[in-house]
mmCIF file of C-alpha atoms and ligand atoms in Angstrom:
data_model
loop_
_atom_site.group_PDB
_atom_site.id
_atom_site.type_symbol
_atom_site.label_atom_id
_atom_site.label_comp_id
_atom_site.label_asym_id
_atom_site.label_seq_id
_atom_site.Cartn_x
_atom_site.Cartn_y
_atom_site.Cartn_z
ATOM 1 C CA MET A 1 -50.381 56.776 -79.802
ATOM 2 C CA THR A 2 -48.640 59.979 -80.891
ATOM 3 C CA GLU A 3 -48.132 60.699 -84.577
ATOM 4 C CA GLN A 4 -44.386 60.192 -84.123
ATOM 5 C CA GLU A 5 -44.934 56.778 -82.489
ATOM 6 C CA GLN A 6 -47.290 55.790 -85.281
ATOM 7 C CA ILE A 7 -44.725 56.748 -87.916
ATOM 8 C CA THR A 8 -41.864 54.888 -86.264
ATOM 9 C CA THR A 9 -43.890 51.687 -85.854
ATOM 10 C CA ASP A 10 -45.148 51.529 -89.433
ATOM 11 C CA LEU A 11 -43.012 48.506 -90.298
ATOM 12 C CA HIS A 12 -43.537 46.021 -93.128
ATOM 13 C CA PRO A 13 -41.776 42.834 -94.189
ATOM 14 C CA LEU A 14 -40.008 43.095 -97.524
ATOM 15 C CA HIS A 15 -38.665 40.424 -99.840
ATOM 16 C CA LEU A 16 -36.792 41.428 -102.980
ATOM 17 C CA THR A 17 -34.382 39.864 -105.407
ATOM 18 C CA VAL A 18 -31.597 42.402 -105.838
ATOM 19 C CA ASN A 19 -28.924 41.727 -108.425
ATOM 20 C CA GLY A 20 -29.777 38.027 -108.311
ATOM 21 C CA LYS A 21 -29.678 37.689 -104.521
ATOM 22 C CA ASP A 22 -32.621 37.243 -102.143
ATOM 23 C CA VAL A 23 -33.027 40.112 -99.715
ATOM 24 C CA ASP A 24 -35.327 40.043 -96.699
ATOM 25 C CA SER A 25 -35.916 42.976 -94.414
ATOM 26 C CA VAL A 26 -38.448 44.639 -92.152
ATOM 27 C CA LEU A 27 -38.764 48.214 -93.135
ATOM 28 C CA ASP A 28 -40.448 51.493 -92.321
ATOM 29 C CA SER A 29 -42.914 52.242 -95.076
ATOM 30 C CA ARG A 30 -41.424 55.721 -95.607
ATOM 31 C CA ILE A 31 -38.039 54.417 -96.821
ATOM 32 C CA SER A 32 -37.551 54.984 -100.534
ATOM 33 C CA LEU A 33 -36.123 52.279 -102.737
ATOM 34 C CA ALA A 34 -33.074 54.514 -103.310
ATOM 35 C CA ASP A 35 -32.396 54.878 -99.587
ATOM 36 C CA PHE A 36 -32.970 51.160 -99.015
ATOM 37 C CA LEU A 37 -30.463 50.259 -101.730
ATOM 38 C CA ARG A 38 -27.878 52.790 -100.578
ATOM 39 C CA HIS A 39 -28.170 52.652 -96.804
ATOM 40 C CA GLU A 40 -29.414 49.129 -96.051
ATOM 41 C CA LEU A 41 -27.727 47.175 -98.849
ATOM 42 C CA ARG A 42 -24.760 49.558 -99.337
ATOM 43 C CA LEU A 43 -25.332 49.578 -103.099
ATOM 44 C CA THR A 44 -24.115 53.142 -103.409
ATOM 45 C CA GLY A 45 -23.785 53.097 -107.196
ATOM 46 C CA THR A 46 -27.379 54.316 -107.288
ATOM 47 C CA HIS A 47 -27.069 58.077 -106.880
ATOM 48 C CA LEU A 48 -29.509 60.646 -105.566
ATOM 49 C CA GLY A 49 -29.653 64.019 -107.277
ATOM 50 C CA CYS A 50 -32.956 65.872 -107.292
ATOM 51 C CA GLU A 51 -34.938 63.331 -105.208
ATOM 52 C CA GLN A 52 -38.087 64.431 -107.025
ATOM 53 C CA GLY A 53 -38.101 62.375 -110.200
ATOM 54 C CA SER A 54 -36.468 64.849 -112.560
ATOM 55 C CA CYS A 55 -32.800 63.954 -113.037
ATOM 56 C CA GLY A 56 -32.769 60.168 -113.405
ATOM 57 C CA ALA A 57 -29.559 59.720 -111.382
ATOM 58 C CA CYS A 58 -31.354 57.193 -109.166
ATOM 59 C CA THR A 59 -32.593 54.976 -112.025
ATOM 60 C CA VAL A 60 -32.672 51.227 -111.420
ATOM 61 C CA ILE A 61 -34.517 48.428 -113.204
ATOM 62 C CA VAL A 62 -37.518 46.863 -111.419
ATOM 63 C CA ASP A 63 -39.118 43.815 -113.027
ATOM 64 C CA GLY A 64 -37.537 44.807 -116.328
ATOM 65 C CA VAL A 65 -38.624 48.453 -116.268
ATOM 66 C CA ALA A 66 -36.370 51.457 -115.644
ATOM 67 C CA VAL A 67 -37.737 53.395 -112.647
ATOM 68 C CA ARG A 68 -36.799 56.375 -110.475
ATOM 69 C CA SER A 69 -35.860 54.750 -107.188
ATOM 70 C CA CYS A 70 -36.278 58.075 -105.332
ATOM 71 C CA LEU A 71 -39.993 58.046 -106.132
ATOM 72 C CA MET A 72 -40.786 54.516 -104.955
ATOM 73 C CA PHE A 73 -41.240 53.217 -101.460
ATOM 74 C CA ALA A 74 -39.214 50.051 -101.009
ATOM 75 C CA VAL A 75 -42.094 48.198 -99.342
ATOM 76 C CA GLN A 76 -44.379 48.706 -102.336
ATOM 77 C CA LEU A 77 -42.001 46.461 -104.328
ATOM 78 C CA ASN A 78 -42.395 43.363 -102.175
ATOM 79 C CA GLY A 79 -41.697 40.322 -104.379
ATOM 80 C CA SER A 80 -40.031 42.319 -107.160
ATOM 81 C CA THR A 81 -36.728 41.863 -108.920
ATOM 82 C CA VAL A 82 -34.383 44.839 -108.798
ATOM 83 C CA GLU A 83 -31.261 45.442 -110.861
ATOM 84 C CA THR A 84 -28.796 48.178 -109.933
ATOM 85 C CA VAL A 85 -25.704 49.449 -111.702
ATOM 86 C CA GLU A 86 -23.617 47.007 -109.638
ATOM 87 C CA SER A 87 -25.205 44.150 -111.617
ATOM 88 C CA LEU A 88 -23.826 45.299 -114.974
ATOM 89 C CA CYS A 89 -20.241 44.206 -114.424
ATOM 90 C CA VAL A 90 -20.084 40.397 -114.228
ATOM 91 C CA ASP A 91 -16.906 38.633 -113.042
ATOM 92 C CA GLY A 92 -14.949 41.816 -113.633
ATOM 93 C CA GLN A 93 -16.249 42.118 -117.195
ATOM 94 C CA LEU A 94 -17.931 45.416 -118.024
ATOM 95 C CA SER A 95 -21.179 45.239 -119.935
ATOM 96 C CA ARG A 96 -20.987 46.254 -123.603
ATOM 97 C CA LEU A 97 -22.602 49.559 -122.729
ATOM 98 C CA GLN A 98 -20.189 50.246 -119.879
ATOM 99 C CA GLN A 99 -17.268 49.395 -122.140
ATOM 100 C CA ALA A 100 -18.616 51.734 -124.807
ATOM 101 C CA PHE A 101 -18.999 54.537 -122.236
ATOM 102 C CA HIS A 102 -15.366 53.977 -121.308
ATOM 103 C CA GLU A 103 -14.117 53.951 -124.901
ATOM 104 C CA GLU A 104 -16.164 56.971 -126.015
ATOM 105 C CA HIS A 105 -15.356 59.065 -122.907
ATOM 106 C CA ALA A 106 -19.070 59.254 -122.179
ATOM 107 C CA LEU A 107 -18.771 60.710 -118.701
ATOM 108 C CA GLN A 108 -17.187 63.635 -116.940
ATOM 109 C CA CYS A 109 -17.792 63.791 -113.183
ATOM 110 C CA GLY A 110 -19.725 60.515 -113.418
ATOM 111 C CA PHE A 111 -22.488 61.443 -110.998
ATOM 112 C CA CYS A 112 -25.236 60.834 -113.542
ATOM 113 C CA THR A 113 -23.576 57.829 -115.157
ATOM 114 C CA SER A 114 -25.141 54.987 -113.213
ATOM 115 C CA GLY A 115 -28.616 56.348 -113.910
ATOM 116 C CA PHE A 116 -27.881 56.667 -117.612
ATOM 117 C CA LEU A 117 -26.436 53.153 -117.731
ATOM 118 C CA MET A 118 -29.545 51.661 -116.150
ATOM 119 C CA SER A 119 -31.992 53.656 -118.300
ATOM 120 C CA LEU A 120 -30.101 52.716 -121.436
ATOM 121 C CA THR A 121 -29.656 49.077 -120.442
ATOM 122 C CA ALA A 122 -33.432 48.734 -120.094
ATOM 123 C CA HIS A 123 -33.962 50.632 -123.342
ATOM 124 C CA LEU A 124 -31.552 48.456 -125.326
ATOM 125 C CA ARG A 125 -33.361 45.300 -124.223
ATOM 126 C CA GLU A 126 -36.467 46.524 -126.036
ATOM 127 C CA HIS A 127 -35.256 48.856 -128.776
ATOM 128 C CA GLN A 128 -32.602 49.244 -131.413
ATOM 129 C CA VAL A 129 -30.605 52.473 -131.467
ATOM 130 C CA THR A 130 -29.267 53.061 -134.939
ATOM 131 C CA ASN A 131 -29.063 56.827 -135.428
ATOM 132 C CA ASP A 132 -28.494 60.071 -133.543
ATOM 133 C CA GLN A 133 -32.186 60.814 -133.190
ATOM 134 C CA GLU A 134 -32.922 57.454 -131.602
ATOM 135 C CA ALA A 135 -29.900 57.811 -129.329
ATOM 136 C CA ARG A 136 -30.906 61.285 -128.157
ATOM 137 C CA GLU A 137 -34.464 60.132 -127.503
ATOM 138 C CA ALA A 138 -33.134 57.213 -125.460
ATOM 139 C CA LEU A 139 -31.003 59.631 -123.418
ATOM 140 C CA SER A 140 -33.717 62.215 -122.964
ATOM 141 C CA GLY A 141 -35.125 60.933 -119.672
ATOM 142 C CA ASN A 142 -31.927 61.592 -117.747
ATOM 143 C CA ILE A 143 -30.025 64.794 -117.021
ATOM 144 C CA CYS A 144 -26.251 65.234 -117.093
ATOM 145 C CA ARG A 145 -25.231 68.475 -115.409
ATOM 146 C CA CYS A 146 -21.783 68.236 -116.996
ATOM 147 C CA THR A 147 -23.679 68.154 -120.318
ATOM 148 C CA GLY A 148 -21.491 65.378 -121.710
ATOM 149 C CA TYR A 149 -24.099 64.039 -124.096
ATOM 150 C CA ALA A 150 -22.003 63.697 -127.274
ATOM 151 C CA GLY A 151 -19.914 60.853 -125.864
ATOM 152 C CA MET A 152 -23.033 59.073 -124.645
ATOM 153 C CA VAL A 153 -24.612 59.296 -128.094
ATOM 154 C CA LYS A 154 -21.503 57.714 -129.586
ATOM 155 C CA ALA A 155 -21.392 55.010 -126.931
ATOM 156 C CA LEU A 156 -25.026 54.162 -127.442
ATOM 157 C CA LEU A 157 -24.605 53.968 -131.191
ATOM 158 C CA ALA A 158 -21.522 51.781 -130.792
ATOM 159 C CA VAL A 159 -23.618 49.288 -128.832
ATOM 160 C CA GLY A 160 -26.625 49.644 -131.103
ATOM 161 C CA ASP A 161 -24.430 49.227 -134.223
ATOM 162 C CA GLY A 162 -25.362 52.683 -135.465
ATOM 163 C CA GLU A 163 -23.084 55.523 -136.478
ATOM 164 C CA SER A 164 -23.108 59.125 -135.339
ATOM 165 C CA THR A 165 -23.539 61.739 -138.061
ATOM 166 C CA THR A 166 -22.967 64.729 -135.766
ATOM 167 C CA GLN A 167 -20.037 65.896 -133.667
HETATM 168 S S1 LIG B 201 -32.763 61.542 -107.698
HETATM 169 FE FE1 LIG B 201 -34.409 60.400 -108.515
HETATM 170 S S2 LIG B 201 -34.918 61.401 -110.354
HETATM 171 FE FE2 LIG B 201 -33.384 62.687 -109.466
HETATM 172 S S1 LIG B 202 -21.000 63.412 -116.026
HETATM 173 FE FE1 LIG B 202 -21.251 64.922 -114.470
HETATM 174 S S2 LIG B 202 -23.398 65.026 -114.175
HETATM 175 FE FE2 LIG B 202 -23.153 63.761 -115.882
#
């Protein structure tokens, strides 16, 4: 068998729960979670920026933990529960964090926004955010190339019941 044939026949069954729905597939082991979500499930709210784990644009929540979906193979997550940005808005109702992003103008081009929302959603489940320092630490794992961090700090503090002391 040629190397190419071996690669194209490296298929694995995959079962996931994605945004509350069961998903079954048979998948090449090389497919990243990000590509599986975007291309197979058409959940295109998960964005790809650097594709090397630096920017955080591809962040989703797997079994309660925020992860870089560009760095994970989909098949390694067999049996896991995945949440994407599409899960945040329920019955047309934005999550508190999404609403705060909207009210505090916490995005510019929006490319990074879904990754920030998922990182911060996971963070807020475990931590309080009550001051600028805590907010900036919570934001520090993701990169916004438009550099619109001030609005995100305010949005995060609005949800965490804190108050910004800087402009
Ligand atoms: S696209 Fe995954 S971290 Fe940048
Ligand atoms: S809003 Fe443009 S990259 Fe963050």
